[in-house]
XYZ file of N, CA, C and O in Angstrom:
572
model
N 54.923 44.549 202.893
C 54.862 44.272 204.247
C 54.759 42.711 204.819
O 54.148 41.884 203.748
N 54.710 41.840 205.384
C 54.584 40.556 205.947
C 53.924 40.723 206.866
O 53.780 41.111 207.781
N 53.013 39.342 206.855
C 51.986 38.820 208.073
C 52.539 37.721 208.780
O 53.334 36.901 207.782
N 52.445 37.439 210.399
C 52.522 36.819 210.870
C 51.829 36.104 211.942
O 50.661 37.084 212.071
N 51.735 35.262 211.985
C 50.634 34.935 213.173
C 49.301 33.681 212.343
O 49.581 33.718 211.173
N 48.593 33.134 213.914
C 47.502 33.151 212.748
C 46.192 33.524 213.015
O 46.582 34.843 212.773
N 45.328 33.039 212.541
C 44.012 33.732 212.441
C 43.368 34.756 213.785
O 42.975 35.454 213.182
N 43.871 34.315 214.890
C 43.004 35.393 216.071
C 43.962 35.948 216.207
O 43.432 36.628 217.118
N 45.296 36.084 216.124
C 46.330 37.136 216.031
C 47.309 37.322 215.059
O 48.251 36.845 215.603
N 47.045 38.114 213.914
C 47.853 38.478 213.403
C 48.927 39.876 213.735
O 48.147 40.621 214.565
N 49.648 39.607 213.014
C 50.348 41.007 213.401
C 51.237 41.631 211.651
O 51.465 40.459 211.230
N 51.022 42.585 211.902
C 52.485 43.335 210.532
C 53.260 44.090 210.605
O 53.528 44.485 211.909
N 54.260 43.608 210.114
C 55.932 43.965 210.642
C 56.133 44.445 209.068
O 56.637 43.914 208.172
N 56.097 46.288 208.656
C 56.980 46.723 208.452
C 57.691 47.038 207.798
O 58.593 46.943 209.283
N 58.743 46.999 206.729
C 60.715 46.985 206.753
C 60.063 48.548 208.179
O 60.008 49.213 207.635
N 61.149 48.387 209.199
C 61.704 49.805 209.966
C 62.562 50.560 208.735
O 62.119 52.002 209.516
N 62.809 50.545 207.882
C 63.296 51.457 207.063
C 62.286 52.700 206.982
O 62.444 53.714 206.458
N 60.856 52.655 206.538
C 59.907 53.263 205.876
C 59.984 53.623 206.944
O 59.616 53.987 208.060
N 58.932 54.712 206.330
C 58.792 56.668 207.185
C 56.894 56.647 207.245
O 56.793 57.803 207.197
N 56.794 56.253 206.629
C 55.156 55.823 205.903
C 54.247 56.308 207.339
O 54.468 55.045 208.277
N 53.762 56.893 207.210
C 52.401 57.260 208.949
C 51.826 56.113 208.252
O 50.967 55.406 209.455
N 50.915 55.497 207.168
C 49.928 54.970 207.404
C 50.635 52.909 207.996
O 49.778 52.644 208.766
N 51.799 53.499 207.862
C 52.816 51.856 207.827
C 52.425 51.978 209.416
O 52.391 50.796 210.163
N 53.018 52.829 210.127
C 53.679 53.365 211.172
C 51.652 53.049 212.069
O 51.382 52.069 213.361
N 51.002 53.869 211.479
C 49.785 53.491 212.271
C 49.139 51.972 212.310
O 48.201 51.482 213.160
N 49.000 51.371 210.845
C 48.523 49.770 210.480
C 49.738 48.881 211.846
O 49.268 48.131 212.526
N 50.862 49.088 211.880
C 52.229 48.293 212.371
C 51.053 48.846 214.066
O 51.172 48.142 214.942
N 51.273 49.571 214.317
C 50.401 50.236 216.372
C 49.299 49.641 216.300
O 48.794 49.289 217.237
N 48.003 49.118 215.335
C 47.363 48.498 215.701
C 47.272 47.163 215.765
O 45.969 46.670 215.779
N 48.591 46.516 215.818
C 48.735 45.280 215.625
C 48.405 44.901 217.520
O 48.561 45.358 218.222
N 47.676 43.846 217.795
C 47.653 43.483 218.929
C 48.169 42.244 219.513
O 48.665 41.310 218.902
N 48.949 41.837 220.760
C 49.626 40.652 221.567
C 48.491 40.044 222.420
O 47.673 40.617 222.344
N 48.860 38.944 222.483
C 47.825 38.103 222.882
C 46.925 37.529 222.155
O 46.826 37.085 221.077
N 45.472 37.726 222.568
C 44.179 36.778 221.926
C 43.610 38.027 221.256
O 42.443 37.388 220.603
N 43.690 39.319 221.579
C 43.330 40.163 220.660
C 43.249 39.495 219.038
O 44.002 39.486 218.498
N 42.362 40.009 217.782
C 42.392 40.685 216.787
C 42.823 41.528 216.326
O 43.082 42.511 216.940
N 43.690 41.420 215.049
C 44.185 42.146 214.718
C 42.868 43.103 213.524
O 41.686 42.867 213.118
N 43.060 44.811 213.774
C 42.340 45.196 213.504
C 42.546 46.155 212.149
O 43.258 47.080 212.373
N 41.730 45.787 210.963
C 42.844 46.344 209.755
C 41.893 47.646 209.373
O 41.718 48.749 209.144
N 40.493 47.123 209.305
C 39.464 48.339 209.033
C 38.154 49.096 210.321
O 37.649 47.873 210.980
N 39.385 49.478 211.355
C 37.873 50.495 212.519
C 37.988 52.068 212.223
O 38.608 52.784 211.183
N 36.859 51.778 212.610
C 36.943 53.921 212.207
C 37.001 54.410 213.949
O 36.627 53.360 214.599
N 37.181 55.580 213.620
C 37.304 56.270 214.793
C 38.204 55.568 215.685
O 37.477 55.664 216.884
N 39.282 55.747 215.115
C 40.666 55.355 216.089
C 41.013 56.562 217.087
O 41.081 57.749 216.892
N 40.857 55.925 218.944
C 41.135 57.560 219.322
C 42.700 57.330 219.445
O 43.319 56.779 220.094
N 43.171 58.604 219.006
C 44.813 59.230 219.124
C 45.184 60.204 220.234
O 44.702 60.709 220.525
N 46.159 59.942 220.951
C 47.346 60.457 221.266
C 48.448 60.638 220.759
O 49.508 59.892 220.545
N 48.952 62.010 220.345
C 49.992 62.563 219.628
C 51.196 63.350 220.850
O 50.620 64.338 221.237
N 52.362 62.665 220.915
C 52.880 63.830 221.983
C 54.331 63.594 221.290
O 54.950 62.798 220.869
N 54.554 64.485 221.388
C 55.575 65.335 220.155
C 56.175 66.341 220.514
O 55.024 68.148 220.738
N 57.561 66.934 220.932
C 57.721 68.348 221.308
C 57.572 69.084 220.645
O 57.731 70.415 220.634
N 57.722 69.269 218.910
C 57.496 69.945 218.457
C 56.047 70.341 217.603
O 55.160 69.458 217.030
N 55.676 71.421 217.819
C 54.435 71.876 217.826
C 53.894 71.883 216.667
O 52.699 70.879 215.875
N 54.991 72.122 215.038
C 54.892 71.777 213.920
C 54.391 70.657 213.598
O 53.592 70.179 212.719
N 55.373 69.470 213.968
C 55.170 68.519 213.791
C 53.398 67.246 214.418
O 53.035 66.821 213.344
N 53.253 68.478 215.393
C 52.099 68.088 216.200
C 50.660 67.889 215.116
O 50.373 67.371 215.120
N 50.918 69.140 214.458
C 49.742 69.884 214.172
C 49.884 69.420 212.719
O 48.824 68.690 211.695
N 50.976 69.173 211.978
C 50.889 68.029 210.704
C 50.395 66.855 211.145
O 49.370 66.238 210.593
N 50.496 65.770 211.673
C 50.036 64.865 212.752
C 48.448 64.907 212.732
O 47.895 63.722 212.091
N 48.473 65.989 213.526
C 46.748 65.953 213.913
C 45.919 65.978 212.845
O 44.966 65.284 212.451
N 46.400 66.680 211.669
C 45.866 67.387 210.537
C 45.798 66.281 209.471
O 44.799 65.913 208.692
N 47.292 65.127 209.399
C 47.103 63.721 208.406
C 46.347 63.030 209.137
O 44.947 62.174 208.638
N 45.949 63.200 210.130
C 45.007 62.039 210.946
C 43.640 62.659 210.920
O 42.355 61.285 210.544
N 42.944 63.572 210.860
C 41.726 64.377 210.336
C 41.761 63.842 208.854
O 39.997 63.320 209.002
N 42.699 64.155 208.232
C 42.247 63.658 206.841
C 41.938 62.699 206.270
O 41.064 62.035 205.510
N 42.355 61.341 207.177
C 42.481 60.174 207.205
C 41.152 59.653 207.527
O 40.278 58.573 207.096
N 40.126 60.510 208.242
C 39.069 60.019 208.458
C 38.678 59.358 209.626
O 37.579 59.105 210.034
N 38.764 57.995 209.776
C 38.975 57.282 211.330
C 40.320 57.073 212.083
O 39.815 56.450 212.963
N 40.351 58.623 212.448
C 41.068 58.745 213.835
C 40.213 59.880 214.323
O 40.592 60.854 213.450
N 40.619 59.935 215.448
C 40.308 60.858 216.400
C 40.966 61.895 217.237
O 41.431 60.658 218.219
N 41.803 62.572 217.048
C 42.759 62.694 218.134
C 42.323 63.759 219.619
O 41.134 64.664 219.405
N 42.543 62.562 220.712
C 41.680 63.055 221.700
C 42.853 63.890 222.552
O 42.408 64.297 223.035
N 44.141 64.005 222.269
C 45.271 64.394 223.144
C 46.117 65.228 222.399
O 46.585 63.843 221.435
N 47.207 66.282 222.788
C 48.225 66.248 221.905
C 48.611 66.795 223.106
O 48.507 67.886 224.048
N 50.503 66.377 222.782
C 51.022 67.186 224.066
C 52.473 67.365 224.183
O 53.297 66.476 223.094
N 53.641 68.297 224.807
C 55.199 68.512 224.283
C 55.656 67.487 224.880
O 57.174 66.834 224.599
N 55.383 66.378 226.146
C 56.303 66.302 227.003
C 55.917 64.732 227.294
O 54.574 64.961 227.319
N 56.323 63.860 228.128
C 56.457 62.785 228.534
C 55.654 62.762 229.778
O 54.347 61.717 229.944
N 55.350 63.349 230.564
C 54.817 63.852 231.886
C 53.738 63.993 231.351
O 52.569 63.703 231.843
N 53.268 65.334 230.672
C 51.919 65.147 230.220
C 51.312 63.870 228.955
O 49.925 63.405 229.700
N 52.269 63.363 228.425
C 51.985 62.044 227.819
C 51.540 61.076 228.693
O 49.902 60.559 228.481
N 51.882 60.996 229.574
C 51.619 60.201 230.482
C 50.149 60.149 231.296
O 49.299 59.310 231.269
N 50.080 61.012 231.832
C 48.635 61.836 232.153
C 47.659 61.272 231.578
O 46.876 60.938 232.579
N 48.017 62.155 230.227
C 46.828 62.247 229.375
C 46.056 60.465 228.935
O 45.203 60.272 229.307
N 47.288 59.898 229.019
C 47.016 58.193 228.559
C 46.469 57.589 229.660
O 45.436 56.648 229.455
N 46.471 57.901 231.070
C 46.276 57.335 232.211
C 44.945 57.687 232.478
O 43.751 56.869 232.616
N 44.646 59.561 232.235
C 43.410 60.012 232.346
C 42.045 59.645 230.929
O 41.267 58.771 231.329
N 42.937 59.502 229.568
C 42.044 59.156 228.698
C 41.946 58.049 228.298
O 40.572 57.686 227.482
N 42.725 57.250 228.569
C 42.723 55.938 227.965
C 42.870 55.869 226.191
O 41.823 55.155 225.633
N 43.494 56.509 225.193
C 42.912 56.275 223.901
C 43.608 55.045 223.401
O 44.212 54.102 223.810
N 43.199 54.962 221.827
C 43.572 53.623 221.619
C 44.889 53.271 221.386
O 45.250 52.249 221.449
N 45.090 54.626 220.825
C 46.858 54.173 220.234
C 47.524 56.233 220.662
O 47.180 56.871 220.649
N 48.830 56.035 221.350
C 49.689 57.139 221.540
C 50.752 56.842 220.306
O 51.740 55.749 220.597
N 50.728 57.834 219.873
C 52.004 57.968 218.878
C 52.846 59.140 219.691
O 52.450 60.288 220.036
N 53.988 58.480 219.882
C 55.200 58.924 220.565
C 56.070 59.129 219.527
O 57.029 58.220 219.269
N 57.046 60.880 220.138
C 57.986 61.298 219.808
C 58.906 59.619 220.430
O 58.772 59.927 221.724
N 60.510 59.502 220.001
C 61.490 58.664 220.546
C 61.659 59.404 221.885
O 62.723 59.103 222.946
N 62.406 61.052 221.706
C 62.838 61.578 222.369
C 62.212 62.495 223.031
O 61.930 63.758 223.086
N 61.303 62.342 224.087
C 60.389 63.218 224.976
C 61.280 63.867 226.291
O 61.413 63.165 227.055
N 60.925 65.297 226.307
C 61.209 65.896 227.358
C 60.348 65.589 228.822
O 59.680 65.037 228.270
N 61.225 65.870 229.599
C 60.661 65.613 230.937
C 60.638 63.658 231.505
O 61.265 63.759 232.453
N 60.087 63.517 230.891
C 60.040 62.048 231.169
C 60.467 61.362 229.888
O 59.705 61.348 229.090
N 61.809 60.313 230.038
C 61.957 59.795 228.802
C 60.651 58.661 228.128
O 60.725 58.346 228.953
N 60.833 58.655 226.666
C 59.726 57.912 225.897
C 59.958 56.552 226.984
O 59.068 55.802 226.764
N 60.973 56.130 226.580
C 61.171 55.099 227.257
C 60.694 54.514 228.757
O 59.884 53.244 229.016
N 60.951 55.430 229.787
C 60.768 55.220 230.881
C 58.680 55.427 230.929
O 58.047 54.926 231.336
N 58.341 56.526 229.938
C 56.992 56.949 229.744
C 55.924 54.801 229.364
O 55.808 54.668 230.148
N 57.018 53.906 228.810
C 56.505 52.912 227.830
C 56.881 51.655 229.105
O 55.365 51.483 229.315
N 57.647 52.386 230.157
C 57.222 51.067 231.206
C 56.501 51.375 231.810
O 55.728 50.951 232.799
N 56.233 53.260 232.599
C 55.196 53.090 233.137
C 53.816 52.639 232.898
O 52.955 52.339 234.013
N 53.523 53.284 231.838
C 52.366 52.377 231.010
C 52.015 51.163 230.984
O 51.330 50.547 231.501
N 53.327 50.734 230.488
C 52.751 48.593 231.111
C 52.611 48.554 232.037
O 51.987 47.686 232.799
N 52.871 49.078 233.006
C 53.067 48.713 234.594
C 51.491 48.876 235.487
O 50.619 48.549 236.268
N 50.677 49.989 234.371
C 49.558 50.416 235.072
C 48.177 49.288 234.382
O 47.117 50.292 234.652
N 48.640 49.052 233.018
C 48.072 47.923 232.475
C 46.825 48.585 231.644
O 45.797 47.846 231.644
N 47.134 49.789 231.187
C 46.680 50.317 230.144
C 46.039 49.790 228.465
O 47.395 49.256 228.526
N 45.225 49.552 228.734
C 44.917 49.314 227.063
C 45.800 49.652 225.889
O 45.712 49.507 224.697
N 46.342 50.831 226.145
C 46.664 52.228 225.089
C 48.142 50.789 224.108
O 48.698 50.821 224.691
N 47.638 50.938 222.983
C 49.335 50.602 222.327
C 49.866 51.622 221.595
O 49.140 53.099 221.664
N 50.851 51.646 222.040
C 51.934 52.953 221.877
C 52.769 52.514 220.431
O 53.560 51.363 220.897
N 52.742 53.492 219.773
C 53.619 53.195 218.362
C 54.653 54.957 218.579
O 54.281 55.867 219.011
N 55.968 54.037 218.546
C 57.011 55.586 218.416
C 57.049 55.639 216.942
O 57.838 55.362 216.157
N 57.459 57.290 216.815
C 58.094 57.930 216.076
C 59.771 58.423 216.133
O 60.049 58.652 217.551
N 60.617 58.053 215.480
C 62.145 58.547 215.732
C 62.886 58.332 214.212
O 62.239 57.699 212.903
N 63.800 59.318 213.414
C 64.702 59.143 213.006
C 65.369 58.212 212.815
O 65.807 58.217 211.929
N 65.630 57.321 214.058
C 66.736 57.089 214.066
C 65.938 55.373 214.283
O 65.183 55.445 214.263
N 66.717 54.673 213.169
C 65.939 53.365 212.802
C 67.334 51.854 213.574
O 67.550 50.958 212.842
N 68.018 52.667 214.509
C 69.092 51.274 215.055
C 68.528 50.129 215.630
O 67.472 50.547 216.231
N 69.477 49.093 215.374
C 68.334 48.068 216.195
C 68.083 47.603 217.483
O 67.053 47.120 218.139
N 69.275 48.181 217.543
C 69.269 48.624 219.648
C 68.433 49.451 220.198
O 67.906 49.227 220.900
N 68.184 50.491 219.317
C 66.905 51.562 219.817
C 65.468 50.641 219.736
O 64.511 50.700 220.357
N 65.021 50.153 218.417
C 64.273 49.018 218.306
C 63.583 47.952 219.196
O 63.029 48.186 219.686
N 64.655 47.797 219.095
C 65.129 46.362 220.576
C 65.072 46.708 221.954
O 63.556 46.439 222.841
N 65.297 48.179 222.469
C 65.061 48.642 223.498
C 63.693 49.281 223.495
O 62.767 49.111 224.752
N 63.274 49.735 222.544
C 61.818 49.938 222.617
C 60.520 49.391 222.835
O 59.805 49.293 223.326
N 61.102 48.147 222.047
C 59.522 46.704 221.772
C 59.553 46.137 223.626
O 58.974 45.958 224.373
N 61.399 46.292 223.725
C 61.716 45.345 225.477
C 60.403 46.529 226.655
O 60.264 45.874 227.574
N 60.402 47.503 226.591
C 59.622 48.404 227.448
C 58.482 48.673 226.754
O 57.793 49.153 227.973
N 57.665 48.116 225.943
C 56.809 48.264 225.557
C 55.965 48.946 224.532
O 54.611 48.782 224.466
N 56.391 49.270 224.075
C 56.024 49.507 222.393
C 55.674 48.463 221.358
O 56.037 47.220 221.302
N 54.383 49.080 220.687
C 53.867 47.710 219.851
C 54.347 48.378 218.900
O 54.211 47.110 217.509
N 54.849 49.378 218.367
C 55.375 49.764 216.985
C 56.633 50.948 216.778
O 56.337 51.272 218.243
N 57.270 50.848 215.852
C 58.234 51.913 215.602
C 58.553 52.295 214.350
O 57.911 51.901 213.544
């Protein structure tokens, strides 16, 4: 991993080819602006939006095993994810890139417009540069 930024605003950039969930979470917990990087945080409130039930449950189990994550909601589509993000305001939303109902990129735009503080981390098997750049432009903090 590479660190960049000053002492008050550090970001971690894991290689995009990695698929380790720990690095995705650390990447998603970086902040833009004047906020500080949170490396050791207890009880991170997490929303998981993933269309496949087995994958959602696996991610929730992994988070419970890690101990410092509390899964506040799980949902299968973008419409539910948007409603729950605006209602519950989790610290991190872990989103599949291809959510049904409201596509993830549109969801990112709407959350950004609503000025919710939730950090958005995307999951995908695709790692092409165009997809990553478009996701970051739409408001994702991690991929």
